[in-house]
PDB file of C-alpha atoms in Angstrom:
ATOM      1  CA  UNK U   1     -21.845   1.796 -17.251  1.00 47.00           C
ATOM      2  CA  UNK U   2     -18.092   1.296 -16.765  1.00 60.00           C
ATOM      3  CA  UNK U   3     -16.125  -2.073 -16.703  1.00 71.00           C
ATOM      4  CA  UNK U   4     -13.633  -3.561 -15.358  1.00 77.00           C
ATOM      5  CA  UNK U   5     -10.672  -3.745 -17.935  1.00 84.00           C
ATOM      6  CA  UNK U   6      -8.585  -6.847 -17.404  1.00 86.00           C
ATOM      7  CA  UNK U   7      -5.721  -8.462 -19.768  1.00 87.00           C
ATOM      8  CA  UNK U   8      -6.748 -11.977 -19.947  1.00 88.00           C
ATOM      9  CA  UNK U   9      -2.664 -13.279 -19.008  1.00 87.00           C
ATOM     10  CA  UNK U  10      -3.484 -11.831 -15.260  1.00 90.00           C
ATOM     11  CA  UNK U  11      -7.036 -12.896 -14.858  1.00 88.00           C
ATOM     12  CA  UNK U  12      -6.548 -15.757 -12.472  1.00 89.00           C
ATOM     13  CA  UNK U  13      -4.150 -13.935 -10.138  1.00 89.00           C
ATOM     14  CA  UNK U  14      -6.594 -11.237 -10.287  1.00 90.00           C
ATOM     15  CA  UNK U  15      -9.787 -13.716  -9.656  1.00 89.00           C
ATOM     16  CA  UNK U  16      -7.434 -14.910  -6.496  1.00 90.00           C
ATOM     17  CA  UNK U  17      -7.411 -11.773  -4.567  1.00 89.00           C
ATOM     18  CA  UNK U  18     -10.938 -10.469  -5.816  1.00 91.00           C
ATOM     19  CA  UNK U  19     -12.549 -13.573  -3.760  1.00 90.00           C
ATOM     20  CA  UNK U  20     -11.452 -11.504  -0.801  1.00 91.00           C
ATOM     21  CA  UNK U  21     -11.879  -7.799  -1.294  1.00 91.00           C
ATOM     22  CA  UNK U  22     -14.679  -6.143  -0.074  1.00 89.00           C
ATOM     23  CA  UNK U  23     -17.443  -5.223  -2.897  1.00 90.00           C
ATOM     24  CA  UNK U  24     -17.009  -1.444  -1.993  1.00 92.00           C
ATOM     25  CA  UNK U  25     -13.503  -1.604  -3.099  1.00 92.00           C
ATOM     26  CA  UNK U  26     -13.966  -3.777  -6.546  1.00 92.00           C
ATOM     27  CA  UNK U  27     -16.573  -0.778  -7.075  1.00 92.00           C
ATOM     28  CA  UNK U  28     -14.032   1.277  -6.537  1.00 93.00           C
ATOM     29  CA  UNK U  29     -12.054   0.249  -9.086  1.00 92.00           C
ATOM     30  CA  UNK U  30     -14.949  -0.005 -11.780  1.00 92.00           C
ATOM     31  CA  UNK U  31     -16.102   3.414 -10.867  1.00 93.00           C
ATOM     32  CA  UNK U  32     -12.298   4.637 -11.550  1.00 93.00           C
ATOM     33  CA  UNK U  33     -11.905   2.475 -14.733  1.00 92.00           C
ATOM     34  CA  UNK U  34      -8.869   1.012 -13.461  1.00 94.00           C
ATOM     35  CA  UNK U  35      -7.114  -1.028 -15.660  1.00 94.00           C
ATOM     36  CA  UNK U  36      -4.992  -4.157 -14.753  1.00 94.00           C
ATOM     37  CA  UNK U  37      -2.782  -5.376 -17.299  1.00 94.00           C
ATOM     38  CA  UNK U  38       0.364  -7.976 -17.729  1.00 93.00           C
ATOM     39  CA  UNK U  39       3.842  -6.292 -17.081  1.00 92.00           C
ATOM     40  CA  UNK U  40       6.519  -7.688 -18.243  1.00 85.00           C
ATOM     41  CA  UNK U  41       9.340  -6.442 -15.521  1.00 85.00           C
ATOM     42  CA  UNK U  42       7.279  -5.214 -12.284  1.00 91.00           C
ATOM     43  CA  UNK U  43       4.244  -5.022 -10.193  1.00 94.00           C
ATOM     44  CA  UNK U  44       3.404  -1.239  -9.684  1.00 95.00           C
ATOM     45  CA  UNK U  45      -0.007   0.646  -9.736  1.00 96.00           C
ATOM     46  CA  UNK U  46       0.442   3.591 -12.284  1.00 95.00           C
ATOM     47  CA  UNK U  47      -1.519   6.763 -11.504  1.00 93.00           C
ATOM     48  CA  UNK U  48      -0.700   8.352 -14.731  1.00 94.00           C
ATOM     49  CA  UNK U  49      -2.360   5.621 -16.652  1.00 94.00           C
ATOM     50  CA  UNK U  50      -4.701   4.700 -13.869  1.00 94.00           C
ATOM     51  CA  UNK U  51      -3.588   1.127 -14.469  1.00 95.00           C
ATOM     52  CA  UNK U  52      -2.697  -2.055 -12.100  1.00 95.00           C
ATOM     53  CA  UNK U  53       0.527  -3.867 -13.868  1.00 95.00           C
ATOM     54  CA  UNK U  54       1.148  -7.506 -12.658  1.00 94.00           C
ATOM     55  CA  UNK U  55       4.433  -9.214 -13.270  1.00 93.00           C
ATOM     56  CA  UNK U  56       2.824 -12.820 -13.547  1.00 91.00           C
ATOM     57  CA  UNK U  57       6.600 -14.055 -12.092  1.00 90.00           C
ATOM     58  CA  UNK U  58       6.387 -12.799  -9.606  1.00 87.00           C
ATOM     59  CA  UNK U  59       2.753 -13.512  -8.601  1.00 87.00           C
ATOM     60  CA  UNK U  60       1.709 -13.711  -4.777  1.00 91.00           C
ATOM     61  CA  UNK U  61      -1.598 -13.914  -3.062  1.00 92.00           C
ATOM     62  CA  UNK U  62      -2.622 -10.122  -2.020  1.00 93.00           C
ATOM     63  CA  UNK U  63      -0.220  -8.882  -4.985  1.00 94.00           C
ATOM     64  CA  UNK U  64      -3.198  -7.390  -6.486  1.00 95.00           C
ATOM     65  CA  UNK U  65      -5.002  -5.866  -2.905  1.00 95.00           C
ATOM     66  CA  UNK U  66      -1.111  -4.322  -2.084  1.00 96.00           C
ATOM     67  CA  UNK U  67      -1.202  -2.143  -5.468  1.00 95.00           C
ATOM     68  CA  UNK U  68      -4.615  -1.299  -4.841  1.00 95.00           C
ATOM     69  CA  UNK U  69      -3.826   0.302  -1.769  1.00 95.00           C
ATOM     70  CA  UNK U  70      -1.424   2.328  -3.739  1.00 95.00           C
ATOM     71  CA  UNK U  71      -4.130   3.294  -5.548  1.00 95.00           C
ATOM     72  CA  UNK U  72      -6.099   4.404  -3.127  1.00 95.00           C
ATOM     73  CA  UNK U  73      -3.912   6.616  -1.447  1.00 93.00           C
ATOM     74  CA  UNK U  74      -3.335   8.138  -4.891  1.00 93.00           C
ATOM     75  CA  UNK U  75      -6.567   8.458  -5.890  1.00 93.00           C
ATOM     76  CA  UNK U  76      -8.009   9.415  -2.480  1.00 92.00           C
ATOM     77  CA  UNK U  77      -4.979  11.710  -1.890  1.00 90.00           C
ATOM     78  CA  UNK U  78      -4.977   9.722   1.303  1.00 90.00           C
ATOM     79  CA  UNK U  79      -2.171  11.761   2.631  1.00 87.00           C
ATOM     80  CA  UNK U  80      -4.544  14.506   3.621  1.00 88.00           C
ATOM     81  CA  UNK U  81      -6.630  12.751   5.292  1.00 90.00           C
ATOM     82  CA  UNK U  82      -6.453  14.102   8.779  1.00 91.00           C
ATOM     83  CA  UNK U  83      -7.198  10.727  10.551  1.00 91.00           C
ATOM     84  CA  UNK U  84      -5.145   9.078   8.804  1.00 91.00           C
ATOM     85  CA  UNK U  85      -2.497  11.298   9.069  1.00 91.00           C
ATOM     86  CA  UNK U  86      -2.850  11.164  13.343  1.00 93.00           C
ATOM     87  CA  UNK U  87      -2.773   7.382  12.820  1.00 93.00           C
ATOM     88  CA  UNK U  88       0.368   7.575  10.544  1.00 93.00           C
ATOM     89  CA  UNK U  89       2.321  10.077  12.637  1.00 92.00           C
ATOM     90  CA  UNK U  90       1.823   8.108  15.363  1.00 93.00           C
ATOM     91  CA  UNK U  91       3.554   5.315  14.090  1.00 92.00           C
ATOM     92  CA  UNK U  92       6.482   7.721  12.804  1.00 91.00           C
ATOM     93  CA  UNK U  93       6.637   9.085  17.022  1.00 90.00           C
ATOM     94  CA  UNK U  94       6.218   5.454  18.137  1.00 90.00           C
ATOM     95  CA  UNK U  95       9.119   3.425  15.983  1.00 89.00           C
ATOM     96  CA  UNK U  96      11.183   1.085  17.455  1.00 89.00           C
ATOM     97  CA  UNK U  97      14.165   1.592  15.166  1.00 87.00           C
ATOM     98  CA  UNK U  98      15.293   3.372  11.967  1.00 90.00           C
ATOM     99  CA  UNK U  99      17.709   0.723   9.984  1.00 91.00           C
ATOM    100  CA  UNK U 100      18.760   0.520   5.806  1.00 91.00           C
ATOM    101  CA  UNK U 101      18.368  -1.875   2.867  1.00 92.00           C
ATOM    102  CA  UNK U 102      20.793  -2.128  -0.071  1.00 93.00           C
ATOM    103  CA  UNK U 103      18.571  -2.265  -3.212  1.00 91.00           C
ATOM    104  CA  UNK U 104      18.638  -2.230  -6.527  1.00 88.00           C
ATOM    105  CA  UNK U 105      22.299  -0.039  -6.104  1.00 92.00           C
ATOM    106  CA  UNK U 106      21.151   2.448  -3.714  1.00 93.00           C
ATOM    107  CA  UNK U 107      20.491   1.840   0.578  1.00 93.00           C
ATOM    108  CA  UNK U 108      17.302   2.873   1.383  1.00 93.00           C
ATOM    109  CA  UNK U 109      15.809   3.975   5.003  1.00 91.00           C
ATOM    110  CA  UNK U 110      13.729   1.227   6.798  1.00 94.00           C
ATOM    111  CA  UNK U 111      11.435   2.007   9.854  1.00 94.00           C
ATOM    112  CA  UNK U 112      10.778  -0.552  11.973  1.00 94.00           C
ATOM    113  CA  UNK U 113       7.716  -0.521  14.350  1.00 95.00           C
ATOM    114  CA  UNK U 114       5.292  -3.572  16.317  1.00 94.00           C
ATOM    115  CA  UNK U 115       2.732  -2.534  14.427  1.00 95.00           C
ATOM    116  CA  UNK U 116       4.306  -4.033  11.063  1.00 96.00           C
ATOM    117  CA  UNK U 117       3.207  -6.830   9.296  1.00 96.00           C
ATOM    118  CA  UNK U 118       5.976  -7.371   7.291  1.00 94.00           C
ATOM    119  CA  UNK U 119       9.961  -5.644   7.266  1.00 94.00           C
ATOM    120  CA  UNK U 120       8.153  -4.195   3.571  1.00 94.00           C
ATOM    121  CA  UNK U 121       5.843  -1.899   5.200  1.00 95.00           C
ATOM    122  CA  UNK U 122       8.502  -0.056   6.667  1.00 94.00           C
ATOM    123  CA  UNK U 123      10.249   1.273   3.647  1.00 93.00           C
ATOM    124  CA  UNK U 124      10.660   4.466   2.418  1.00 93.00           C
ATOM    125  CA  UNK U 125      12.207   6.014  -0.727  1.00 91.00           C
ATOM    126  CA  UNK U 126      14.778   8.339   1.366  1.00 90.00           C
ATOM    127  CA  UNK U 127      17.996   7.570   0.404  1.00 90.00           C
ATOM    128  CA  UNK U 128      20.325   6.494   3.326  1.00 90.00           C
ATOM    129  CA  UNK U 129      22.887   8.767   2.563  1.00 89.00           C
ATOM    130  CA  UNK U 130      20.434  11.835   2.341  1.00 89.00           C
ATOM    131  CA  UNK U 131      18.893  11.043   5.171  1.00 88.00           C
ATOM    132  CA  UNK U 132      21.979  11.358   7.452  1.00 85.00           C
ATOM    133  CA  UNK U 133      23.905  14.088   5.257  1.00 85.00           C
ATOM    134  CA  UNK U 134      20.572  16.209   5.325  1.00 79.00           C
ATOM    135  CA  UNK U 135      19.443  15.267   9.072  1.00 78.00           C
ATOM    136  CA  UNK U 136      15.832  14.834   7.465  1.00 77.00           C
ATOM    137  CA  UNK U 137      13.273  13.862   9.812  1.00 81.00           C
ATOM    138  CA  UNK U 138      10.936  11.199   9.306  1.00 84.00           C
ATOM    139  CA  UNK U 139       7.089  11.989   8.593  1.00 85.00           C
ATOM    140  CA  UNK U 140       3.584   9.793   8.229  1.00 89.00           C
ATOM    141  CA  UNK U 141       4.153   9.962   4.033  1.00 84.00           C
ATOM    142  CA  UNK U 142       7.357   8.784   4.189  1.00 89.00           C
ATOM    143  CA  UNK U 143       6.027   5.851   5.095  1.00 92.00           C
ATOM    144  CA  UNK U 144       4.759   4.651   1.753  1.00 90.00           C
ATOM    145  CA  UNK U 145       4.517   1.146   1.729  1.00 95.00           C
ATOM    146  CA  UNK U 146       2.392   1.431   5.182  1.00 96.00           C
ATOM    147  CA  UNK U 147      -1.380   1.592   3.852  1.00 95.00           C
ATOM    148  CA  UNK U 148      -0.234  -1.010   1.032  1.00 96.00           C
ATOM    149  CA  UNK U 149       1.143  -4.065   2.997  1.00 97.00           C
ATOM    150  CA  UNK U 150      -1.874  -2.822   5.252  1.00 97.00           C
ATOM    151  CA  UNK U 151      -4.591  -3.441   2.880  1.00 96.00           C
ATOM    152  CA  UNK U 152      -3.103  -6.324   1.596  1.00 96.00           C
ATOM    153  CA  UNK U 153      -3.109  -8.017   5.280  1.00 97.00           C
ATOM    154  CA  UNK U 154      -6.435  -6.364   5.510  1.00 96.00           C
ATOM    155  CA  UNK U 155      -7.574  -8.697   2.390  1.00 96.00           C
ATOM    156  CA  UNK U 156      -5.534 -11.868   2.170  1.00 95.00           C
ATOM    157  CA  UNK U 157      -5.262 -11.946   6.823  1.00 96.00           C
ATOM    158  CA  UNK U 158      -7.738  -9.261   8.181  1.00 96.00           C
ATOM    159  CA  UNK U 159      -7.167 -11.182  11.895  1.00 97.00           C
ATOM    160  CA  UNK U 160      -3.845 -10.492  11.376  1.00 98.00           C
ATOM    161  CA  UNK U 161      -3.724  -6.969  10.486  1.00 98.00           C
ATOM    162  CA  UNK U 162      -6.749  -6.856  13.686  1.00 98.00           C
ATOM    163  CA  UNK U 163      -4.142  -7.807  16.264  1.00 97.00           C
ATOM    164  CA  UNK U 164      -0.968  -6.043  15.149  1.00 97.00           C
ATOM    165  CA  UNK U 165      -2.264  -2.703  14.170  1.00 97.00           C
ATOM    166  CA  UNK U 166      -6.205  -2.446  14.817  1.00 96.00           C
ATOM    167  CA  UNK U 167      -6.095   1.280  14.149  1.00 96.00           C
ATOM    168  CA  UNK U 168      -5.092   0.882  10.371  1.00 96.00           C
ATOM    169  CA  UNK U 169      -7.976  -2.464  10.336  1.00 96.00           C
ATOM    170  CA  UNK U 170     -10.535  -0.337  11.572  1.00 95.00           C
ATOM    171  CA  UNK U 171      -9.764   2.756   9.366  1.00 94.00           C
ATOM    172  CA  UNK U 172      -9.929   0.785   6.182  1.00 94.00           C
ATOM    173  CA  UNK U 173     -13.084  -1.389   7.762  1.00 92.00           C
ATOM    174  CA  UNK U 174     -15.152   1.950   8.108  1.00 90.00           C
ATOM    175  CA  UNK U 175     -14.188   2.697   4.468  1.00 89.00           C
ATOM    176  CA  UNK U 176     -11.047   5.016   5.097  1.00 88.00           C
ATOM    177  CA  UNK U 177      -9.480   4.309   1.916  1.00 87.00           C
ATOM    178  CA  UNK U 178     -13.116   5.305   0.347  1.00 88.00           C
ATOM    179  CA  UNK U 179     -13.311   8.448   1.995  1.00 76.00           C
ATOM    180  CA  UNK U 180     -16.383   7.412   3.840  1.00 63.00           C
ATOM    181  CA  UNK U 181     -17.415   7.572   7.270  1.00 50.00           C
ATOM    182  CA  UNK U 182     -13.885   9.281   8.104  1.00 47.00           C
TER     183      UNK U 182
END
């Protein structure tokens, strides 16, 4: 029978966000013998390593449900999941406005849409100056902080996530990010 693997520095921010996660998705995470460990520099789920790292500074509630969501897209290869791909491209044909973010020495694209939670779920990795230099076109995976910031709201506010995008609340309340039921 697999565990759960967690570094005792991060268990009470984990025991925080596990109070509110759905059982099917902490099985997830035992069945997948995911690992969440102390980082020292960033919060970031790791495919490679199959691990969960939590910065401990900079702890907030849902930290822990946002980089599972990363896993599950990862895991799930949620990408080609054609429902979720009609829900996601129709967010990408319905944006209000594309705008940029200067960080960390490079401006990043930002899509901004009512169906947002947070400014965060509408960044991408696509460099600003690639995106006009290259006229790239926006599609649903470019939008990789979406299902993140989504399952987060979906653990830590699920009324919340209900009213502002009830597609993505009842996609991951039928067990989309499972594969089930899709």
């Amino acid at each position: 029978m697999s565990k759960l693997s967690i570094d005792d520095e991060v268990r009470d921010i984990v025991k925080r966000d596990f109070k509110m996660i759905l059982m099917n998705h902490l099985q997830f995470l035992i069945d997948n013998e995911i690992k969440i460990v102390n980082s020292l520099h960033d919060t970031y789920y790791s495919g490679k390593n199959k691990t969960i790292n939590i910065d401990i500074s900079q702890s907030t509630e849902g930290m822990v449900a946002h980089e599972m969501g990363h896993m599950f897209v990862d895991i799930n290869n949620l990408y080609r999941n054609n429902e979720l791909e009609v829900l996601m491209q129709d967010v990408v044909n319905n944006f209000k406005n594309i705008t940029s973010k200067f960080i960390n020495n490079d401006t990043y694209i930002y899509v901004e849409s009512e169906k947002f939670i947070r400014e965060y779920q509408g960044r991408t990795y696509i460099l600003e100056k690639d995106y006009y230099s290259n006229n790239m076109q926006l599609t649903y995976y470019n939008l990789e902080e979406y299902l993140s910031v989504g399952f987060e709201t979906f653990v830590i506010n699920p009324k919340l996530l209900y009213t502002k995008d009830r597609d993505l609340y009842d996609f991951i309340l039928k067990g989309g990010f499972l594969n089930e039921n899709v």
